[in-house]
PDB file of C-alpha atoms in Angstrom:
ATOM      1  CA  MET A   1     -29.008  12.318 -39.925  1.00  0.00           C
ATOM      2  CA  GLU A   2     -29.747  14.593 -36.701  1.00  0.00           C
ATOM      3  CA  LEU A   3     -28.733  11.835 -34.107  1.00  0.00           C
ATOM      4  CA  LEU A   4     -25.888  11.051 -36.691  1.00  0.00           C
ATOM      5  CA  PHE A   5     -22.983  13.657 -34.934  1.00  0.00           C
ATOM      6  CA  PRO A   6     -24.103  13.094 -31.454  1.00  0.00           C
ATOM      7  CA  LEU A   7     -24.081   9.302 -32.267  1.00  0.00           C
ATOM      8  CA  LEU A   8     -20.714   9.380 -33.538  1.00  0.00           C
ATOM      9  CA  LEU A   9     -19.371  11.693 -30.845  1.00  0.00           C
ATOM     10  CA  VAL A  10     -20.511   9.280 -27.953  1.00  0.00           C
ATOM     11  CA  ALA A  11     -18.690   6.193 -29.856  1.00  0.00           C
ATOM     12  CA  LEU A  12     -15.707   8.433 -30.200  1.00  0.00           C
ATOM     13  CA  LEU A  13     -15.370   9.255 -26.398  1.00  0.00           C
ATOM     14  CA  VAL A  14     -16.693   6.632 -24.574  1.00  0.00           C
ATOM     15  CA  PRO A  15     -13.775   3.799 -25.996  1.00  0.00           C
ATOM     16  CA  MET A  16     -11.938   7.185 -24.934  1.00  0.00           C
ATOM     17  CA  PHE A  17     -13.132   7.672 -21.462  1.00  0.00           C
ATOM     18  CA  LEU A  18     -12.859   4.130 -20.125  1.00  0.00           C
ATOM     19  CA  GLY A  19      -8.924   4.287 -22.060  1.00  0.00           C
ATOM     20  CA  ILE A  20      -8.256   7.493 -19.231  1.00  0.00           C
ATOM     21  CA  ARG A  21      -9.751   5.351 -16.243  1.00  0.00           C
ATOM     22  CA  ARG A  22      -8.024   2.274 -16.908  1.00  0.00           C
ATOM     23  CA  GLN A  23      -4.378   3.990 -17.502  1.00  0.00           C
ATOM     24  CA  LYS A  24      -5.435   5.684 -13.898  1.00  0.00           C
ATOM     25  CA  ARG A  25      -5.831   2.922 -11.950  1.00  0.00           C
ATOM     26  CA  GLU A  26      -2.374   1.120 -13.662  1.00  0.00           C
ATOM     27  CA  ALA A  27      -1.070   4.524 -12.107  1.00  0.00           C
ATOM     28  CA  GLU A  28      -2.364   3.962  -9.055  1.00  0.00           C
ATOM     29  CA  ALA A  29      -1.224   0.374  -8.590  1.00  0.00           C
ATOM     30  CA  VAL A  30       2.220   1.153 -10.040  1.00  0.00           C
ATOM     31  CA  ALA A  31       2.539   3.926  -7.437  1.00  0.00           C
ATOM     32  CA  THR A  32       1.302   1.982  -4.176  1.00  0.00           C
ATOM     33  CA  MET A  33       3.572  -0.671  -5.367  1.00  0.00           C
ATOM     34  CA  GLN A  34       6.962   1.616  -4.843  1.00  0.00           C
ATOM     35  CA  GLU A  35       5.089   2.763  -1.411  1.00  0.00           C
ATOM     36  CA  SER A  36       5.080  -0.224   0.088  1.00  0.00           C
ATOM     37  CA  LEU A  37       9.059  -1.036  -0.815  1.00  0.00           C
ATOM     38  CA  LYS A  38      10.655  -2.825   1.673  1.00  0.00           C
ATOM     39  CA  ILE A  39      14.318  -3.467   2.238  1.00  0.00           C
ATOM     40  CA  GLY A  40      15.074  -7.230   0.935  1.00  0.00           C
ATOM     41  CA  ASP A  41      12.481  -7.392  -1.940  1.00  0.00           C
ATOM     42  CA  ALA A  42      13.197  -8.406  -5.392  1.00  0.00           C
ATOM     43  CA  VAL A  43      12.398  -5.800  -7.507  1.00  0.00           C
ATOM     44  CA  THR A  44      12.964  -4.702 -11.205  1.00  0.00           C
ATOM     45  CA  THR A  45      13.636  -1.013 -12.376  1.00  0.00           C
ATOM     46  CA  THR A  46      12.205   0.273 -15.584  1.00  0.00           C
ATOM     47  CA  SER A  47      15.216   0.475 -17.639  1.00  0.00           C
ATOM     48  CA  GLY A  48      15.592  -3.963 -16.724  1.00  0.00           C
ATOM     49  CA  LEU A  49      18.016  -3.779 -13.925  1.00  0.00           C
ATOM     50  CA  TRP A  50      17.793  -6.843 -11.267  1.00  0.00           C
ATOM     51  CA  GLY A  51      18.091  -5.978  -7.755  1.00  0.00           C
ATOM     52  CA  THR A  52      17.500  -6.769  -4.359  1.00  0.00           C
ATOM     53  CA  VAL A  53      16.586  -3.600  -1.711  1.00  0.00           C
ATOM     54  CA  VAL A  54      19.100  -2.768   1.010  1.00  0.00           C
ATOM     55  CA  ASP A  55      18.027   0.857   1.729  1.00  0.00           C
ATOM     56  CA  LEU A  56      14.706   2.884   1.092  1.00  0.00           C
ATOM     57  CA  ASP A  57      14.468   6.859   1.821  1.00  0.00           C
ATOM     58  CA  ASP A  58      11.449   9.045   1.387  1.00  0.00           C
ATOM     59  CA  ASP A  59      12.561   9.295  -2.804  1.00  0.00           C
ATOM     60  CA  THR A  60      15.432   7.017  -3.937  1.00  0.00           C
ATOM     61  CA  VAL A  61      16.367   2.646  -3.438  1.00  0.00           C
ATOM     62  CA  ASP A  62      19.756   1.518  -2.474  1.00  0.00           C
ATOM     63  CA  LEU A  63      19.374  -1.833  -4.203  1.00  0.00           C
ATOM     64  CA  GLU A  64      21.704  -4.253  -4.587  1.00  0.00           C
ATOM     65  CA  ILE A  65      22.688  -5.593  -7.905  1.00  0.00           C
ATOM     66  CA  ALA A  66      25.677  -7.438  -7.557  1.00  0.00           C
ATOM     67  CA  GLU A  67      27.561  -9.260  -3.948  1.00  0.00           C
ATOM     68  CA  ASP A  68      28.641  -5.336  -2.256  1.00  0.00           C
ATOM     69  CA  VAL A  69      27.534  -3.506  -5.648  1.00  0.00           C
ATOM     70  CA  VAL A  70      24.619  -1.266  -4.309  1.00  0.00           C
ATOM     71  CA  THR A  71      23.200   1.449  -6.449  1.00  0.00           C
ATOM     72  CA  THR A  72      20.360   4.166  -5.063  1.00  0.00           C
ATOM     73  CA  TRP A  73      17.270   4.543  -7.617  1.00  0.00           C
ATOM     74  CA  LEU A  74      14.417   6.903  -7.335  1.00  0.00           C
ATOM     75  CA  ARG A  75      11.504   5.185  -6.264  1.00  0.00           C
ATOM     76  CA  GLN A  76       9.463   5.744  -9.812  1.00  0.00           C
ATOM     77  CA  ALA A  77      12.697   4.022 -11.517  1.00  0.00           C
ATOM     78  CA  ILE A  78      10.871   0.702  -9.743  1.00  0.00           C
ATOM     79  CA  ARG A  79       8.554  -0.964 -12.266  1.00  0.00           C
ATOM     80  CA  GLU A  80       7.558  -4.433 -10.059  1.00  0.00           C
ATOM     81  CA  VAL A  81       8.191  -6.467  -6.714  1.00  0.00           C
ATOM     82  CA  ARG A  82       9.641 -10.123  -8.329  1.00  0.00           C
ATOM     83  CA  THR A  83       8.351 -12.527  -7.145  1.00  0.00           C
ATOM     84  CA  VAL A  84       9.944 -15.797  -5.181  1.00  0.00           C
ATOM     85  CA  ASP A  85       8.869 -18.197  -7.856  1.00  0.00           C
ATOM     86  CA  GLU A  86      10.508 -15.626 -10.824  1.00  0.00           C
ATOM     87  CA  THR A  87      13.526 -15.694  -9.105  1.00  0.00           C
ATOM     88  CA  THR A  88      14.018 -19.303  -8.485  1.00  0.00           C
ATOM     89  CA  ALA A  89      13.129 -20.160 -11.829  1.00  0.00           C
ATOM     90  CA  ASP A  90      15.297 -17.930 -13.505  1.00  0.00           C
ATOM     91  CA  GLU A  91      18.198 -19.041 -11.350  1.00  0.00           C
ATOM     92  CA  SER A  92      17.100 -22.546 -11.553  1.00  0.00           C
ATOM     93  CA  GLY A  93      19.395 -22.904 -14.758  1.00  0.00           C
ATOM     94  CA  THR A  94      16.719 -23.375 -17.389  1.00  0.00           C
ATOM     95  CA  ASP A  95      18.208 -21.221 -19.280  1.00  0.00           C
ATOM     96  CA  GLU A  96      21.151 -23.140 -21.929  1.00  0.00           C
ATOM     97  CA  THR A  97      23.974 -22.123 -20.849  1.00  0.00           C
ATOM     98  CA  PRO A  98      26.569 -24.589 -19.335  1.00  0.00           C
ATOM     99  CA  ALA A  99      26.700 -25.122 -15.617  1.00  0.00           C
ATOM    100  CA  ALA A 100      30.241 -24.623 -15.207  1.00  0.00           C
ATOM    101  CA  THR A 101      32.491 -22.854 -18.043  1.00  0.00           C
ATOM    102  CA  ALA A 102      36.069 -23.685 -18.337  1.00  0.00           C
ATOM    103  CA  GLU A 103      38.272 -20.812 -18.422  1.00  0.00           C
ATOM    104  CA  GLU A 104      41.172 -20.284 -21.070  1.00  0.00           C
ATOM    105  CA  THR A 105      45.168 -19.888 -20.593  1.00  0.00           C
ATOM    106  CA  PRO A 106      46.355 -17.042 -21.611  1.00  0.00           C
ATOM    107  CA  GLU A 107      47.818 -18.102 -24.875  1.00  0.00           C
ATOM    108  CA  GLN A 108      43.927 -19.208 -26.133  1.00  0.00           C
ATOM    109  CA  THR A 109      42.681 -15.632 -24.712  1.00  0.00           C
ATOM    110  CA  GLU A 110      45.480 -14.102 -26.544  1.00  0.00           C
ATOM    111  CA  THR A 111      44.804 -16.474 -29.947  1.00  0.00           C
ATOM    112  CA  ARG A 112      41.423 -15.430 -30.078  1.00  0.00           C
ATOM    113  CA  LEU A 113      41.395 -11.881 -29.709  1.00  0.00           C
ATOM    114  CA  THR A 114      44.354 -11.349 -32.608  1.00  0.00           C
ATOM    115  CA  LYS A 115      42.595 -13.845 -34.723  1.00  0.00           C
ATOM    116  CA  ASP A 116      41.272 -12.245 -38.121  1.00  0.00           C
TER     117      ASP A 116
END
């Protein structure tokens, strides 16, 4: 009975200690990745936006999110650097959207918008 409290204490503290160590290693890996960004990297932000690094400062990163559309983000907002395999798989057209979309005539658009 005397050993029950110390064993219970150890059983609760060891997983907590190991979790803190794992979390610390992951935070260091993310900080290293954010510091090693370079121009031309394809990245994903914490909000899920995909872009390409076009300029870097000490605290900020300029991302091109569309042709001639550049936004400024804090370095801490960069979640991951996408690899070439991920970007080519996403752009290969494997999703279910049709390759060519037909344009609507103005009459079709008006009908679609006013349809109740």
